[in-house]
XYZ file of C-alpha atoms in Angstrom:
425
model
C -27.743 14.909 37.165
C -26.264 18.291 36.274
C -23.500 18.804 33.747
C -20.774 19.408 36.321
C -21.526 16.153 38.128
C -21.459 14.252 34.851
C -18.141 15.854 33.992
C -16.659 14.879 37.352
C -17.617 11.231 36.825
C -16.811 10.868 33.134
C -13.526 12.794 33.180
C -12.330 10.727 36.137
C -13.382 7.522 34.356
C -11.315 8.518 31.319
C -8.075 9.035 33.240
C -6.954 5.493 32.441
C -6.750 6.292 28.725
C -3.113 7.105 28.033
C -2.862 9.602 25.209
C -2.153 13.298 25.124
C -0.269 13.483 21.848
C -1.578 15.537 18.964
C 1.340 14.953 16.589
C 0.620 14.226 12.957
C -2.670 16.084 12.779
C -3.514 17.922 9.584
C -2.535 21.619 9.870
C -5.597 23.802 10.374
C -6.177 27.241 11.792
C -8.878 29.842 12.201
C -6.926 32.775 10.787
C -9.281 35.329 9.305
C -12.141 34.429 11.594
C -12.976 31.160 9.876
C -14.130 28.497 12.312
C -12.605 27.948 15.747
C -9.468 26.136 16.887
C -6.141 25.189 15.443
C -3.791 22.242 15.215
C -0.784 24.409 14.383
C 1.755 25.985 16.690
C 4.479 24.503 18.855
C 2.584 21.849 20.712
C -0.399 21.700 22.947
C -1.216 23.597 26.078
C -0.887 21.603 29.291
C -2.548 22.082 32.618
C -2.523 19.838 35.659
C -5.275 18.300 37.750
C -5.009 18.283 41.557
C -3.715 14.695 41.494
C -0.897 15.643 39.109
C -2.433 14.391 35.862
C -1.492 16.404 32.821
C -4.432 17.718 30.812
C -3.972 18.883 27.268
C -7.197 17.561 25.815
C -10.711 17.411 27.161
C -10.491 13.703 27.892
C -13.891 12.254 28.715
C -16.097 9.258 28.200
C -19.434 9.680 26.491
C -20.705 7.292 29.151
C -19.234 4.926 31.718
C -22.174 2.555 31.473
C -20.861 -0.592 29.788
C -22.384 -3.932 28.966
C -19.002 -5.681 29.009
C -17.451 -7.134 32.131
C -13.697 -6.830 31.589
C -12.163 -7.752 34.930
C -9.497 -5.007 34.936
C -11.895 -2.175 34.041
C -13.406 0.097 36.661
C -16.373 0.737 34.349
C -17.292 -2.915 33.807
C -20.986 -3.793 34.117
C -20.542 -5.429 37.522
C -18.601 -2.506 38.982
C -20.233 -0.509 41.741
C -19.297 2.992 40.609
C -21.441 6.089 39.966
C -22.661 6.132 36.382
C -23.342 9.010 34.023
C -23.931 9.689 30.370
C -23.452 12.780 28.245
C -25.753 13.769 25.419
C -23.970 14.555 22.171
C -24.693 18.265 22.475
C -23.327 18.357 26.032
C -19.906 17.097 24.895
C -19.942 19.562 22.009
C -20.769 22.458 24.334
C -18.110 21.472 26.865
C -15.463 21.182 24.165
C -16.219 24.595 22.716
C -16.477 26.248 26.132
C -13.184 24.817 27.403
C -11.478 25.730 24.151
C -12.657 29.347 24.337
C -11.237 29.529 27.880
C -7.864 28.223 26.634
C -8.103 25.218 28.949
C -7.737 22.583 26.244
C -6.396 22.151 22.740
C -8.726 19.415 21.610
C -10.986 16.506 22.489
C -10.245 12.901 23.391
C -13.500 10.935 23.408
C -14.050 7.332 24.388
C -17.062 5.452 25.698
C -18.372 2.368 27.412
C -20.464 0.085 25.204
C -24.199 0.764 25.500
C -27.017 -0.934 23.559
C -24.643 -2.132 20.824
C -21.180 -1.352 19.410
C -22.805 0.303 16.376
C -25.073 2.523 18.487
C -22.167 3.606 20.696
C -19.937 4.319 17.725
C -22.699 6.368 16.061
C -22.919 8.573 19.141
C -19.151 9.059 19.320
C -18.921 9.923 15.626
C -21.865 12.303 15.908
C -19.967 14.404 18.475
C -17.081 14.810 16.050
C -19.407 15.511 13.134
C -21.285 18.255 14.965
C -18.023 19.869 16.056
C -16.561 19.793 12.561
C -19.591 20.482 10.358
C -21.879 22.632 12.510
C -19.278 24.585 14.514
C -16.319 24.450 12.103
C -14.113 23.253 14.969
C -10.526 23.018 13.723
C -8.846 21.771 16.884
C -7.546 18.274 17.523
C -9.976 15.350 17.880
C -8.968 11.848 18.982
C -11.708 9.214 18.907
C -11.431 5.862 20.645
C -13.233 3.505 18.314
C -15.255 0.377 19.007
C -13.657 -2.590 17.213
C -16.961 -4.469 16.808
C -18.676 -1.488 15.153
C -19.555 -1.556 11.454
C -16.675 -0.685 9.079
C -18.767 2.180 7.660
C -18.856 3.821 11.076
C -15.093 3.494 11.537
C -14.597 5.026 8.108
C -16.918 7.866 9.022
C -14.991 8.437 12.257
C -11.772 8.822 10.272
C -13.281 11.661 8.236
C -13.740 13.831 11.334
C -10.937 12.714 13.683
C -7.254 13.556 13.585
C -6.376 10.277 15.229
C -8.238 7.020 15.822
C -7.364 4.309 18.277
C -8.494 0.843 19.196
C -7.333 -0.645 22.463
C -5.688 -4.018 22.114
C -6.314 -4.218 25.885
C -3.840 -7.003 26.754
C -0.582 -8.108 25.140
C -1.636 -11.683 24.348
C -4.816 -13.429 23.102
C -4.614 -15.692 26.145
C -4.696 -12.728 28.500
C -7.598 -11.170 26.606
C -9.611 -14.395 26.753
C -8.978 -14.724 30.495
C -9.654 -11.150 31.603
C -11.932 -9.751 28.879
C -13.765 -12.760 27.394
C -16.369 -10.551 25.676
C -13.697 -8.745 23.674
C -12.861 -10.264 20.297
C -9.138 -10.182 19.533
C -9.750 -11.063 15.880
C -12.212 -8.170 15.516
C -9.660 -5.784 17.022
C -7.046 -6.944 14.509
C -9.489 -6.639 11.587
C -10.477 -3.112 12.560
C -6.818 -2.078 12.887
C -6.113 -3.521 9.449
C -9.059 -1.653 7.902
C -7.968 1.605 9.441
C -4.410 1.071 8.222
C -5.735 0.635 4.668
C -7.883 3.777 4.872
C -5.010 5.829 6.313
C -2.595 4.646 3.626
C -5.166 5.276 0.858
C -5.654 8.847 2.099
C -1.891 9.451 2.221
C -1.454 7.999 -1.253
C -4.226 10.249 -2.596
C -2.490 13.254 -1.076
C 0.878 12.266 -2.572
C -0.707 11.835 -6.021
C -2.452 15.154 -5.701
C 0.828 16.857 -4.777
C 2.510 15.371 -7.861
C -0.331 16.268 -10.258
C 0.103 19.551 -12.185
C -2.155 22.386 -11.031
C -4.871 23.352 -13.498
C -4.942 27.039 -14.329
C -8.274 28.850 -14.025
C -7.141 31.874 -15.967
C -4.664 34.658 -15.438
C -6.840 36.461 -12.917
C -7.317 33.444 -10.655
C -4.502 31.393 -9.106
C -4.384 27.681 -9.844
C -5.833 25.544 -7.064
C -6.275 21.851 -6.480
C -9.137 20.307 -4.554
C -7.844 18.638 -1.384
C -8.351 14.850 -1.301
C -10.626 13.523 1.458
C -8.769 13.350 4.778
C -8.730 10.258 6.968
C -7.187 10.355 10.446
C -4.085 12.278 9.391
C -2.503 11.574 12.792
C -2.722 7.823 12.186
C -3.915 5.205 14.638
C -2.683 4.162 18.055
C -3.493 1.574 20.670
C -3.073 0.956 24.374
C -2.294 -2.162 26.349
C -2.508 -2.804 30.047
C 0.704 -3.854 31.757
C 0.771 -5.943 34.902
C -2.821 -7.221 34.943
C -1.547 -10.658 33.965
C 1.814 -12.418 34.015
C 2.920 -11.401 30.529
C 6.600 -10.440 30.566
C 8.170 -7.362 28.977
C 9.733 -9.322 26.127
C 6.311 -10.547 25.005
C 4.824 -7.066 25.385
C 7.534 -5.535 23.194
C 7.194 -8.323 20.619
C 3.458 -7.585 20.399
C 4.185 -3.878 19.951
C 6.743 -4.580 17.209
C 4.201 -6.742 15.401
C 1.549 -4.008 15.607
C 3.966 -1.358 14.322
C 4.909 -3.617 11.433
C 1.472 -4.957 10.499
C -0.735 -1.926 11.019
C 1.778 0.918 10.973
C 0.575 2.246 14.303
C 1.675 5.718 15.260
C 2.034 4.809 18.920
C 1.531 1.966 21.355
C 0.702 3.283 24.822
C 1.436 1.265 27.943
C -0.794 1.643 30.957
C 0.280 0.143 34.268
C -2.591 -1.809 35.800
C -4.305 -0.041 38.697
C -6.080 -2.128 41.347
C -9.794 -1.342 41.297
C -12.552 -1.647 43.926
C -14.236 -5.035 44.241
C -11.614 -6.548 41.965
C -11.655 -10.129 40.730
C -9.386 -12.653 42.421
C -7.782 -13.170 39.012
C -6.133 -9.772 39.277
C -2.985 -8.905 41.242
C -3.494 -7.159 44.563
C -0.850 -4.520 43.939
C -0.031 -2.370 40.938
C 3.192 -2.970 39.023
C 5.868 -0.315 39.616
C 5.345 2.749 37.445
C 9.037 2.466 36.590
C 8.173 -0.664 34.604
C 5.785 1.374 32.450
C 8.531 3.979 32.005
C 11.093 1.357 30.942
C 8.619 -0.036 28.394
C 8.240 3.419 26.853
C 12.034 3.734 26.675
C 12.303 0.310 25.031
C 9.502 1.209 22.622
C 11.472 4.313 21.656
C 14.552 2.164 20.957
C 12.531 -0.030 18.597
C 11.012 2.874 16.684
C 13.964 5.227 16.346
C 17.186 3.368 17.186
C 16.899 0.158 15.185
C 16.671 -2.254 18.122
C 14.700 -5.494 17.790
C 12.578 -6.511 20.789
C 14.681 -9.648 21.284
C 17.816 -7.515 21.706
C 16.357 -5.198 24.316
C 15.191 -7.784 26.823
C 18.012 -9.921 28.133
C 17.296 -13.642 28.749
C 19.246 -13.237 31.977
C 16.479 -10.931 33.255
C 13.778 -13.589 32.802
C 12.066 -11.677 30.011
C 11.792 -8.484 32.057
C 13.457 -5.130 31.542
C 15.924 -4.037 34.191
C 14.459 -1.361 36.443
C 17.736 0.030 37.785
C 19.161 1.122 34.402
C 17.550 2.238 31.172
C 17.216 -0.399 28.402
C 19.898 1.081 26.162
C 22.504 1.173 28.919
C 21.495 -2.337 29.984
C 22.076 -3.576 26.428
C 25.482 -1.864 26.221
C 26.615 -3.312 29.562
C 25.595 -6.785 28.405
C 27.459 -6.366 25.079
C 30.703 -4.687 26.119
C 32.547 -6.554 23.355
C 30.785 -4.241 20.839
C 32.528 -1.203 22.350
C 34.349 1.158 22.205
C 32.772 2.698 19.115
C 34.997 4.966 17.051
C 33.044 8.208 16.692
C 35.110 9.211 13.641
C 34.402 6.085 11.578
C 31.401 4.189 12.973
C 28.181 4.055 10.926
C 25.111 5.886 12.164
C 23.416 2.629 13.213
C 26.263 1.810 15.604
C 26.510 5.333 17.029
C 22.799 5.169 17.873
C 23.575 2.241 20.173
C 25.975 4.223 22.356
C 24.382 5.072 25.732
C 23.872 8.811 26.028
C 23.789 9.486 22.279
C 20.366 10.395 20.938
C 19.250 10.860 17.364
C 20.041 14.585 17.469
C 23.491 14.053 19.004
C 24.396 11.436 16.396
C 23.309 13.698 13.539
C 25.468 16.524 14.938
C 28.467 14.190 15.260
C 28.048 12.933 11.687
C 27.895 16.508 10.388
C 30.944 17.590 12.408
C 33.178 14.673 11.399
C 32.752 15.557 7.721
C 35.100 18.506 8.220
C 37.646 17.131 10.729
C 38.527 14.250 13.016
C 36.617 14.658 16.249
C 38.413 15.084 19.559
C 37.345 15.165 23.212
C 36.853 18.940 23.070
C 34.435 18.497 20.136
C 32.219 16.233 22.258
C 32.123 18.972 24.899
C 31.181 21.618 22.329
C 28.445 19.359 20.906
C 26.931 18.979 24.405
C 27.364 15.210 24.472
C 26.756 13.786 28.000
C 30.384 12.887 28.670
C 29.847 10.993 31.901
C 27.799 8.374 30.093
C 29.354 8.408 26.641
C 33.115 8.400 27.273
C 33.165 4.842 28.592
C 31.804 3.557 25.288
C 33.517 5.647 22.584
C 36.926 6.579 21.293
C 37.931 9.769 19.527
C 41.275 11.093 18.263
C 42.611 11.870 21.757
C 40.540 9.578 23.982
C 40.207 5.827 24.510
C 38.262 4.349 27.416
C 40.945 1.750 28.077
C 39.983 -0.708 30.815
C 37.068 1.421 31.987
C 34.741 -0.782 29.940
C 35.792 -3.818 31.935
C 35.186 -2.268 35.342
C 32.831 -4.308 37.501
C 31.282 -1.186 38.967
C 30.612 0.514 35.605
C 26.848 0.137 35.900
C 26.856 1.636 39.399
C 28.981 4.589 38.259
C 26.806 5.322 35.220
C 23.453 4.801 36.912
C 23.810 5.349 40.653
C 20.767 4.486 42.751
C 18.450 7.473 43.297
C 18.831 9.316 46.566
C 16.303 11.571 48.241
C 17.653 15.121 48.367
C 17.359 17.204 51.477
C 15.101 20.233 51.692
C 17.987 22.707 51.372
C 20.255 20.707 48.977
């Protein structure tokens, strides 16, 4: 099989891996002709595949052969799909070639399990090692690790990758046992814990090095400190499949909150289940709405940056599911109208962050502005606050929402149902 055919199969097989972020990577560049690639600049370059997928990284599998038989996976051993496998040097060559053509900003590499978890992990790590050590590649590398692989291999992966990830696969141990019985939930947790320790150790070493005084090498030579060994500076992430079993959104968010707390994950990615050919009868016949995946990302954002607990976001009245017609923050505000209106001139930051329409940036601007005067309606306009959404929930010196908060049609006015626009609208 030629390289292009392999690429067609293995890039398509990797489209279910949800990650395009390169945030948190160690700053590197090739200024002065040293090496190739960079993790600096204002983000990563995006291009789009014919089916609309965004491509910022060369996202491929090393192989889509797999000895596991996870029911939801198109690459499971019993799946009747074309198979292919890259050699290590083929992935290296593709990465360098695409980078030189400005098509990608880095590599995302995952793999099916062949021969053994250790053998597969060795091959994945070897790609990163060759790129880093033999070609001085300084671009972004994200490696999907194998949880059953030896700890030494995971540690080695962290030396070359900017970010590591281990898929938790499903939100609950029960779901994992039912749909992926060969996957070991305890091994996944242990590997996440080990990576969290390595990442924290590396960060601590860097903090201590920054605090240590620089040793002078003489007047003619500037003082320099040796950099401590790096380990996955972009942290670790995971991905879970949504809609392959009956797990509700409240349980999914509780699992995410536990992972953020226990293992200090950088991100949890949610991937809506896609029906696959020759699927098991245990799987649903239709995919969950993509809007559900979107609402989970919004709720995840509320947990990480707005101080919401998972139990607050999902209302018991919704049967453990997020509302699809309004975003989670607005849904919470509508269900807790007694907490509003919030006085923009006196409320603490934590309460302002709960106002629908106010983001972290907007709240910081409001806090800075109210230090010099009492805020009025015109100040909200000047600060580019989305008035249509915010005014019903706040009061300022010359505005009170009055009975607007009690209106039965408030939700409909703030989040009208989407309407298809005409061609010439």
